[in-house]
Short mmCIF file of C-alpha atoms in Angstrom, two decimals:
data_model
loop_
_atom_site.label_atom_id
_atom_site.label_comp_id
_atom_site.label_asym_id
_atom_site.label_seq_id
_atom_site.Cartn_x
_atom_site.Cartn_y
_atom_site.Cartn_z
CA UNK A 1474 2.41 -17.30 16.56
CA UNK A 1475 3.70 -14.43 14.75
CA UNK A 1476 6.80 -13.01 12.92
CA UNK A 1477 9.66 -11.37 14.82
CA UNK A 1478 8.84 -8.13 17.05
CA UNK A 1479 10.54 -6.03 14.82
CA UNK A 1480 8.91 -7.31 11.46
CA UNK A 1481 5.66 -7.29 13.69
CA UNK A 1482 6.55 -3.82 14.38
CA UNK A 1483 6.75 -2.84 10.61
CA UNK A 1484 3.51 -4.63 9.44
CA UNK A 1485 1.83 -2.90 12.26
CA UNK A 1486 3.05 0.68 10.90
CA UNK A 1487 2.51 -0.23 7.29
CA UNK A 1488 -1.52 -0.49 8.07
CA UNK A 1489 -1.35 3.42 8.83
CA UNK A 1490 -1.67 3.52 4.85
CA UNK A 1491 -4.87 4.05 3.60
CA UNK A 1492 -6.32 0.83 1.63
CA UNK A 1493 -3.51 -1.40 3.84
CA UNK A 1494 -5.02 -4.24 5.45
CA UNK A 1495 -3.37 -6.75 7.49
CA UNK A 1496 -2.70 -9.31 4.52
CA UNK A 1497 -0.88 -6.53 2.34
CA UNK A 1498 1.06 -5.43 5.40
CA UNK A 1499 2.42 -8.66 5.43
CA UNK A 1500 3.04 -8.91 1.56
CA UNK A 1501 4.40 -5.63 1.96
CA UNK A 1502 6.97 -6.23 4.57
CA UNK A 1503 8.40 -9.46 3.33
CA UNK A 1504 9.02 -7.71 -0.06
CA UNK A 1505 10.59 -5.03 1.32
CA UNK A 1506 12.68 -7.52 3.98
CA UNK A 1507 13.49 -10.02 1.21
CA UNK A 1508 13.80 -8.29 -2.20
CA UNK A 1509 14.00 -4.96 -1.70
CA UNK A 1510 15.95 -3.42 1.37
CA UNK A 1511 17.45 -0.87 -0.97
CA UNK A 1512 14.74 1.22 -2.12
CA UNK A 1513 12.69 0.13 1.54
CA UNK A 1514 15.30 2.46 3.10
CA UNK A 1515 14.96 5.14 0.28
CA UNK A 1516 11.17 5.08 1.36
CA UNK A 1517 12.03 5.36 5.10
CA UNK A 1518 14.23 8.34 4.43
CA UNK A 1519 11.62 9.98 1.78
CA UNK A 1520 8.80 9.39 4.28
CA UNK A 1521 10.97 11.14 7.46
CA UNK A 1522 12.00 14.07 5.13
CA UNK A 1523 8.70 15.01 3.43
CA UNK A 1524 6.87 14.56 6.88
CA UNK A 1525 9.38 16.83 8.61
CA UNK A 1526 9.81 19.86 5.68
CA UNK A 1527 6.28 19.90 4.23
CA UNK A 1528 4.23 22.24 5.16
CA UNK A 1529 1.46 24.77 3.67
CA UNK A 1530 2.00 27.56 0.76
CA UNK A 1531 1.42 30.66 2.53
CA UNK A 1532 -1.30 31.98 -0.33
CA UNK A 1533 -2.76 29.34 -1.49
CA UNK A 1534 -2.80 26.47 1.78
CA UNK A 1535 -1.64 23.63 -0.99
CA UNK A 1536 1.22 21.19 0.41
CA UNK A 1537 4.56 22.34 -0.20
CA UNK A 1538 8.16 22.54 1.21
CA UNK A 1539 8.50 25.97 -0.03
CA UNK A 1540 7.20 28.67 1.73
CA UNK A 1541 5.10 29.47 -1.68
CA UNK A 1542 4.07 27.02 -4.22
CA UNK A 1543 5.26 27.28 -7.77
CA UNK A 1544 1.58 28.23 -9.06
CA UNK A 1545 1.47 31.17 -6.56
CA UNK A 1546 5.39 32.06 -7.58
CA UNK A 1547 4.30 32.15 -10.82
CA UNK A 1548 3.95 35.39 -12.91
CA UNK A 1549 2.25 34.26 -16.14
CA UNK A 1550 -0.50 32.72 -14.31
CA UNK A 1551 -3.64 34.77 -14.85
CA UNK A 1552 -4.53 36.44 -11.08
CA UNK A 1553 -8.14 37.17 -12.26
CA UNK A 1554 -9.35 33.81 -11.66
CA UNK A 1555 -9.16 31.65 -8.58
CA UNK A 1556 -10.06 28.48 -8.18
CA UNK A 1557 -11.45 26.68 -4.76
CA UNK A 1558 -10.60 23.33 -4.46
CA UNK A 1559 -10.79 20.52 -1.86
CA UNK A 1560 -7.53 18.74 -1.94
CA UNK A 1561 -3.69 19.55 -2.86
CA UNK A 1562 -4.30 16.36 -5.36
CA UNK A 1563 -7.67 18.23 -6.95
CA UNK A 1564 -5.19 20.73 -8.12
CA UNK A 1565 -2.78 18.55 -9.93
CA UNK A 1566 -6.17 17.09 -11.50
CA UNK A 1567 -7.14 20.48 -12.64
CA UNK A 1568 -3.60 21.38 -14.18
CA UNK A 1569 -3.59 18.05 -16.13
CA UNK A 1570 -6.68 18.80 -17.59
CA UNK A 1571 -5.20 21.50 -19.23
CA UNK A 1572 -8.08 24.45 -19.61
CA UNK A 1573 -7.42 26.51 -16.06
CA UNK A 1574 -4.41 29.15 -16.22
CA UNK A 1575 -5.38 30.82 -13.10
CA UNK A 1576 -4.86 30.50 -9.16
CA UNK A 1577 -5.48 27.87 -6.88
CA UNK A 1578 -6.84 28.39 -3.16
CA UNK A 1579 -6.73 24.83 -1.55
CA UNK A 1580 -9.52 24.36 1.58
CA UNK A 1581 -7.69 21.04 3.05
CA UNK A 1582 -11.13 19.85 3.52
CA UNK A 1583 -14.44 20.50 3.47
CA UNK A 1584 -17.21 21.62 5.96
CA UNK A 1585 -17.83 19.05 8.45
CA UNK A 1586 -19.23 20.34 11.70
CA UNK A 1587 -19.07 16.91 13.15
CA UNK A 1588 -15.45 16.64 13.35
CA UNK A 1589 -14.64 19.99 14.33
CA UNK A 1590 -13.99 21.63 10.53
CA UNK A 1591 -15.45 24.95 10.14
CA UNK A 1592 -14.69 28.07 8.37
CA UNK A 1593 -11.57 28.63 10.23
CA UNK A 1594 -10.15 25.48 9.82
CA UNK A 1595 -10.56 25.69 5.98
CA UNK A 1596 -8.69 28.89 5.60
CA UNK A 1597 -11.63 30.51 4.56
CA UNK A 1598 -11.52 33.63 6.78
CA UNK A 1599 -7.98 34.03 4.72
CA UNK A 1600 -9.81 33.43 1.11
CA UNK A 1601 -11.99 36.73 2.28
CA UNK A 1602 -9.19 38.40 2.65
CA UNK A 1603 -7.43 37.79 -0.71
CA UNK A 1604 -10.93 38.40 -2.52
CA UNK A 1605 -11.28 42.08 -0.62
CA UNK A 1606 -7.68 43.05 -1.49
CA UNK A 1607 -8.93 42.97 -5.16
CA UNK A 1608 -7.29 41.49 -8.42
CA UNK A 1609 -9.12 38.19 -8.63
CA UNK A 1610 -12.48 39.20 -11.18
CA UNK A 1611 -13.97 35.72 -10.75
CA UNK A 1612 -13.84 32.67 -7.97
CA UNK A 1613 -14.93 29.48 -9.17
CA UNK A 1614 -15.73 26.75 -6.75
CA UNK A 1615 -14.16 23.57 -7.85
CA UNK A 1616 -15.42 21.60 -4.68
CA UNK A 1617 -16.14 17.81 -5.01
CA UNK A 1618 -19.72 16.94 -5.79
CA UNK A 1619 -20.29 15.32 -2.77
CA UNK A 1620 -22.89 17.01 0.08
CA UNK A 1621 -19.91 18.38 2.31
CA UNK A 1622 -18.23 19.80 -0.89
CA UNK A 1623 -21.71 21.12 -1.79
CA UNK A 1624 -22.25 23.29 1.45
CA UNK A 1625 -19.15 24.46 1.54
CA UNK A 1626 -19.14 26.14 -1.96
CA UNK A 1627 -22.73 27.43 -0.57
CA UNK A 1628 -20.96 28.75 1.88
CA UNK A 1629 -18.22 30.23 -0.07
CA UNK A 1630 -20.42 31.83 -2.77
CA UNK A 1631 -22.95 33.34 0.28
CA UNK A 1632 -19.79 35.00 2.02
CA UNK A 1633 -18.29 35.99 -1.68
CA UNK A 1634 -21.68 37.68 -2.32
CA UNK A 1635 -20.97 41.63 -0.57
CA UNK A 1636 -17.57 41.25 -2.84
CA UNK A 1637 -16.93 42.63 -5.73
CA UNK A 1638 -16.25 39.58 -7.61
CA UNK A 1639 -17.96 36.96 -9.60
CA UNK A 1640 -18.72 33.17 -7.86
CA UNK A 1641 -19.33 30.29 -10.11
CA UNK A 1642 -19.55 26.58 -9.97
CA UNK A 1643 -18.00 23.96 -12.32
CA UNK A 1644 -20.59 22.17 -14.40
CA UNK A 1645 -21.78 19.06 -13.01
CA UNK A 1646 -23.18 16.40 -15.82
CA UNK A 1647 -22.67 13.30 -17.61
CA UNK A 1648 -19.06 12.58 -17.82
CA UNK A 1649 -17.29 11.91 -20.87
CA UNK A 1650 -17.29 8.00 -21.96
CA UNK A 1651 -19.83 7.68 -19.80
CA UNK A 1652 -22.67 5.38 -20.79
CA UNK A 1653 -26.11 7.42 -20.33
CA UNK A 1654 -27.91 4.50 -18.58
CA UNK A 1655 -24.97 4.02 -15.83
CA UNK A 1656 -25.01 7.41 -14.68
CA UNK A 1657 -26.51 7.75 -11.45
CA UNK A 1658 -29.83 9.67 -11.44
CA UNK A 1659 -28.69 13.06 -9.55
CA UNK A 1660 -25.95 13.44 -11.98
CA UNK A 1661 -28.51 13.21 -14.54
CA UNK A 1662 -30.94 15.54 -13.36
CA UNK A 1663 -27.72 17.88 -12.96
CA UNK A 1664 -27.20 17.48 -16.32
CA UNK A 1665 -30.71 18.32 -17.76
CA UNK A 1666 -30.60 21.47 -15.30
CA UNK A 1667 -27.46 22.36 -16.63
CA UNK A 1668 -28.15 21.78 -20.38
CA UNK A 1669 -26.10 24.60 -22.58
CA UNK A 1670 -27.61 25.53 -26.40
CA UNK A 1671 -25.97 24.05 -29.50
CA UNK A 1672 -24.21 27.36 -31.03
CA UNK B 182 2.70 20.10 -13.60
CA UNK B 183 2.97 17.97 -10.22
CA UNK B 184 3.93 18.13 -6.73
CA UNK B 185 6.32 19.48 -4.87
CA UNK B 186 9.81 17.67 -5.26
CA UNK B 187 9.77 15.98 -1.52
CA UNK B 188 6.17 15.20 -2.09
CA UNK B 189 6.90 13.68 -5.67
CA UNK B 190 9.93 11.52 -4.13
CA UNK B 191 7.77 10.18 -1.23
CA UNK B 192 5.10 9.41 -4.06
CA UNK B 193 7.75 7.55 -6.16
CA UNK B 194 9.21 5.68 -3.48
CA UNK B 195 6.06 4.53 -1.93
CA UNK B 196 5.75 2.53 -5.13
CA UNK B 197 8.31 -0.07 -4.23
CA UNK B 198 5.37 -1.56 -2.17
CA UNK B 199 4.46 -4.49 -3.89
CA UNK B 200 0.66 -3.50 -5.30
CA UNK B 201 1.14 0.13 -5.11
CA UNK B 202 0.25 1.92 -8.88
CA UNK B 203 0.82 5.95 -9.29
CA UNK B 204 -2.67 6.62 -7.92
CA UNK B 205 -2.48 4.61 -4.50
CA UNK B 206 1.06 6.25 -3.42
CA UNK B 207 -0.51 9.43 -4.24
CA UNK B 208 -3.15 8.83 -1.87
CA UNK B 209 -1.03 7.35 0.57
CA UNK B 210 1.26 10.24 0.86
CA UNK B 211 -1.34 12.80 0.66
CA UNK B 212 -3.28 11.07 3.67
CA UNK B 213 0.09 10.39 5.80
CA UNK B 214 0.74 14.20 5.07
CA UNK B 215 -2.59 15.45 5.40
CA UNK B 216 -4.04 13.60 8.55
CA UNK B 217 -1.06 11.32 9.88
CA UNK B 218 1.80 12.48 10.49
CA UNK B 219 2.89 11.26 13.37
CA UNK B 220 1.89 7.61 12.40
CA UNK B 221 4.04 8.40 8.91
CA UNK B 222 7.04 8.88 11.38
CA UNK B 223 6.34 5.81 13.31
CA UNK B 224 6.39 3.90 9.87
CA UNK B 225 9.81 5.55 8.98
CA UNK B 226 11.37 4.24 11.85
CA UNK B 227 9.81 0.83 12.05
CA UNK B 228 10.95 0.63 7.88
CA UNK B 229 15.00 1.93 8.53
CA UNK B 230 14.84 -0.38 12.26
CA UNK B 231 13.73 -3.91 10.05
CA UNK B 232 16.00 -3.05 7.38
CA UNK B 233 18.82 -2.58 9.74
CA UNK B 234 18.62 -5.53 11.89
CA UNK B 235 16.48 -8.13 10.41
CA UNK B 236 18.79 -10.94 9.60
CA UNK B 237 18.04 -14.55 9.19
CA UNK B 238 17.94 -17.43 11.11
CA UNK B 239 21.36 -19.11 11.63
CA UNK B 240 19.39 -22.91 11.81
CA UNK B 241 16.24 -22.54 9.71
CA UNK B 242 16.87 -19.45 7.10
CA UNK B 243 13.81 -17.80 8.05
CA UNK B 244 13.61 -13.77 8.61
CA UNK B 245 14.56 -12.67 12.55
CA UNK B 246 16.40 -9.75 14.09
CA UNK B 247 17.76 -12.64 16.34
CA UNK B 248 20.62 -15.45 15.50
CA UNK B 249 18.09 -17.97 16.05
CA UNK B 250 14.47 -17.50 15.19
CA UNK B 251 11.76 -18.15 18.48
CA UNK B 252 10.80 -21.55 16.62
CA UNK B 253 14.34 -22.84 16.58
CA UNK B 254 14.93 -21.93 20.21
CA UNK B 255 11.96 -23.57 21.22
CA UNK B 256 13.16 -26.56 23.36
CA UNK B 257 9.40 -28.14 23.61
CA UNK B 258 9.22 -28.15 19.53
CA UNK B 259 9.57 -31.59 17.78
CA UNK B 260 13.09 -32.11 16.70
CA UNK B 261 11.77 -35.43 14.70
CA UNK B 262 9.94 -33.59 12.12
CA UNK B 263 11.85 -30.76 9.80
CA UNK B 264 8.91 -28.91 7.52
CA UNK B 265 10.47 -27.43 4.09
CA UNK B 266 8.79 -24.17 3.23
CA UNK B 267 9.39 -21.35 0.67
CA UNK B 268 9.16 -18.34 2.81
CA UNK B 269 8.75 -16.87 6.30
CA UNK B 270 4.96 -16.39 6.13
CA UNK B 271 4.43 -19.95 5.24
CA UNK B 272 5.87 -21.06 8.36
CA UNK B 273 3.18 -18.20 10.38
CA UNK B 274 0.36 -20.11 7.93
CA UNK B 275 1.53 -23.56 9.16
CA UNK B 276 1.84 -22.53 12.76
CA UNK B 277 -1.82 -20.55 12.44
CA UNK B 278 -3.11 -24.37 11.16
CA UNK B 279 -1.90 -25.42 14.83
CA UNK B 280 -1.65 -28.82 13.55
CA UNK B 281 2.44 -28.94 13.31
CA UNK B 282 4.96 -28.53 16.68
CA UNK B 283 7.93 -29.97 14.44
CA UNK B 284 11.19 -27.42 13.34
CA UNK B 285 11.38 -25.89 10.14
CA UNK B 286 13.24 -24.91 7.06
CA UNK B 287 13.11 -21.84 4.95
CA UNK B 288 14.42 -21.75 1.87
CA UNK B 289 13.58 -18.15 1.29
CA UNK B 290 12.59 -18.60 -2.69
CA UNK B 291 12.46 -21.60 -5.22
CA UNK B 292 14.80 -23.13 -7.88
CA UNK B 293 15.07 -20.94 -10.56
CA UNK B 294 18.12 -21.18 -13.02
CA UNK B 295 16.25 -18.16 -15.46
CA UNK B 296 16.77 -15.82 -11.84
CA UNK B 297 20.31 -17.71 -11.00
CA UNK B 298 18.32 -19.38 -8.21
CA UNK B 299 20.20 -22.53 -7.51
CA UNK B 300 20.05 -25.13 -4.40
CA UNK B 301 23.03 -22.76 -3.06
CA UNK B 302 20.89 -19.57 -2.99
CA UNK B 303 17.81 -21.88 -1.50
CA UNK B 304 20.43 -23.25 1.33
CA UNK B 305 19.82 -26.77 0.47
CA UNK B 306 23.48 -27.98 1.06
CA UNK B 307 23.00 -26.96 4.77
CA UNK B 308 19.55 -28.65 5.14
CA UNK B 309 21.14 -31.75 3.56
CA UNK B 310 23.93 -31.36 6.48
CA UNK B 311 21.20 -31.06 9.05
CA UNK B 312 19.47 -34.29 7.82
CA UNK B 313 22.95 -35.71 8.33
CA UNK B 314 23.76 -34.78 11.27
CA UNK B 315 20.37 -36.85 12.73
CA UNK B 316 17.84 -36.48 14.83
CA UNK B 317 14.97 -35.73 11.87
CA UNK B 318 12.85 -38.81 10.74
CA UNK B 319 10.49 -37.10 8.78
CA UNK B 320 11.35 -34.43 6.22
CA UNK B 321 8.00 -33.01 4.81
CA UNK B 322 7.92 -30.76 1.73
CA UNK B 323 5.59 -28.14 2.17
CA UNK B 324 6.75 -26.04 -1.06
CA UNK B 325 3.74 -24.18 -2.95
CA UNK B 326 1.75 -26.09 -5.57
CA UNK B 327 3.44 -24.37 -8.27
CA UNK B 328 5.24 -25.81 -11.14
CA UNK B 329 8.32 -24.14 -9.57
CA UNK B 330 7.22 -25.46 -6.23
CA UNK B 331 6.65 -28.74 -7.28
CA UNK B 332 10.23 -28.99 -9.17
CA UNK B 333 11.83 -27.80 -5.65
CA UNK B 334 9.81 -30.50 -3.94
CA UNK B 335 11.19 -33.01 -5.90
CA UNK B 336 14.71 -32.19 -6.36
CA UNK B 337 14.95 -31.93 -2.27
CA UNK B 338 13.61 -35.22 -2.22
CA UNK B 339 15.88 -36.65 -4.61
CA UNK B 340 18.78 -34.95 -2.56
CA UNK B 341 17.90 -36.61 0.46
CA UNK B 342 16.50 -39.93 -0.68
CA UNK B 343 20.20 -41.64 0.18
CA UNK B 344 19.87 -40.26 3.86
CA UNK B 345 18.17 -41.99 6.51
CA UNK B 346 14.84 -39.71 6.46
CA UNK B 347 11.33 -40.27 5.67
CA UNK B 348 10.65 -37.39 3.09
CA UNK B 349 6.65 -37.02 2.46
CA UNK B 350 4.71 -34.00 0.50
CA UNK B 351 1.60 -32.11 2.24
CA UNK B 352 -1.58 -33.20 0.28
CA UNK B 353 -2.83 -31.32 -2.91
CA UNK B 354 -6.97 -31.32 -3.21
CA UNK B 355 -9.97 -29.54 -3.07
CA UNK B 356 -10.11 -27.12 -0.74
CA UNK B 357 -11.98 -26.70 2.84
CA UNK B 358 -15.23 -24.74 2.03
CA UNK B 359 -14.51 -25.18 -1.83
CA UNK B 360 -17.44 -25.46 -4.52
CA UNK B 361 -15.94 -28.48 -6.10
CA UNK B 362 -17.35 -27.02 -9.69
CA UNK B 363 -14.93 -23.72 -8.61
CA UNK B 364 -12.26 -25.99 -8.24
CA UNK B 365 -9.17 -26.22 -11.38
CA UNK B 366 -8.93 -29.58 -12.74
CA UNK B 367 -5.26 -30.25 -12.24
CA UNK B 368 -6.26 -29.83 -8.25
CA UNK B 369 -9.43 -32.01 -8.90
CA UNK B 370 -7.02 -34.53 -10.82
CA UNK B 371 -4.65 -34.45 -7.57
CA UNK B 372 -7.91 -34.71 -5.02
CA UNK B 373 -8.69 -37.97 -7.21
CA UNK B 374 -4.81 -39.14 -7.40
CA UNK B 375 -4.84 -38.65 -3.94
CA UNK B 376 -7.73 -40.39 -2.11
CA UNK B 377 -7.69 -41.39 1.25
CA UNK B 378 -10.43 -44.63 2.49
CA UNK B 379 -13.10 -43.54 4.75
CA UNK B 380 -11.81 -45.14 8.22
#
């Protein structure tokens, strides 16, 4: 015994959301069917357009419907630095932090042999390319500090090297708030490795 | 700083899904952009086809793209037994409990003057008419065990005390696989109240 093919239909389709299991698909639909038809639709229609004009900045890979970004398109950012990250969502995280002025260069991914994601796949033959047409003084490699986001800023930096440009990584350590003794032990041993002077 | 505007709306939107905060519909719509498109589609369509023709049940209220729901059209159900429940997935919980094979009733909600929920908006003058018109002997109120479900329970039960019905309540207790020490004490109270003899 179920619901109704077509309600079946939409729980079905709502589990293609990440963190959607079959209980929540249910919740979700009956909300949607019962309380909220209005903004369901909105959703439907904002889904189907975003899906169908989004697509990749053409310097930077981030998603956008533009053919360039508004970080690329924009002339007070500081072209010296560029900054490597993962995700289109790492960038937001970096802008709300506040400290970066420079460019972006978004990998969609990381290194993962296993499923097919090399160099190529990561834009990275394109990254090369930017770095040898000069401007950018120094690339830092914002990766996530996970092993896939570690080889691929290994990777990065070792094909960065014959350039003329300067490769670093952001600091990896305790976080702020943190409490010393929940802080897992690599991230401490990262952070007495990294340790900076008082000046 | 943020996303693009299309990726922005599709953010905002996907947080009419009930249990969806900022950070989940980010994720969501950078993984249905990212890695599944085509699935994201699917989901558009399913959400604009349920909103378009799901409808309700001309007999028993309950959500259906059809005029009359599968249960209600089901010649080999019990027409002697009408269950009362608040909403379409109680009826799939019931029929998943395979105990039941009567008809149903959905009143899609509960009283609630403070939302302008009335017996009107619940449908209960056209349950009253089907008790009327005969052919039920039991009516059982299978509301939730909430205060508002309990004050629905009874005012249905007042309503069709003068008709020729037997009107009974689904037992309140300690659940199946419960650690009775885990259990509230108003549902102890009620597993007390309502003791059965060992037969």
């Amino acid at each position: 015994m179920s619901f109704s093919p077509l309600i079946n239909n939409l729980i079905e389709s709502l589990r293609c959301l990440p963190g959607v299991g079959p209980k929540s698909a249910q919740r979700m639909a009956m909300h949607i069917l019962e309380h909220d038809r209005a903004r369901g639709t909105t959703l439907a229609q904002a889904l189907a357009e975003a899906i169908d004009k989004v697509g990749q900045c053409d310097t930077c890979r981030t998603l956008t419907e533009q053919p360039r970004c508004d970080i690329c398109s924009n002339a007070k950012r500081d072209e010296r630095l560029l900054c490597v990250v993962e995700q289109p969502s790492d960038v937001i995280a970096v802008e709300q932090s506040g400290t970066y002025r420079g460019r972006y260069f978004v990998l969609m991914g990381h290194l993962s042999p296993i499923d097919g994601v090399g160099p190529e796949q990561l834009g990275i033959p394109q990254l090369l390319v930017r770095l040898q047409e000069g401007g950018t003084e120094e690339l830092i490699i914002a990766t996530n500090p996970t092993v896939e986001g570690e080889a691929t800023a290994y990777y990065i930096a070792e094909q960065a090297k014959p350039l003329d440009v300067s490769v670093s990584r952001i600091a990896h350590g305790v976080p702020l708030g943190g409490d010393l003794d929940l802080v897992d032990m690599g991230t401490l041993a990262h952070a007495f490795k990294g340790r900076t002077k008082f000046s």
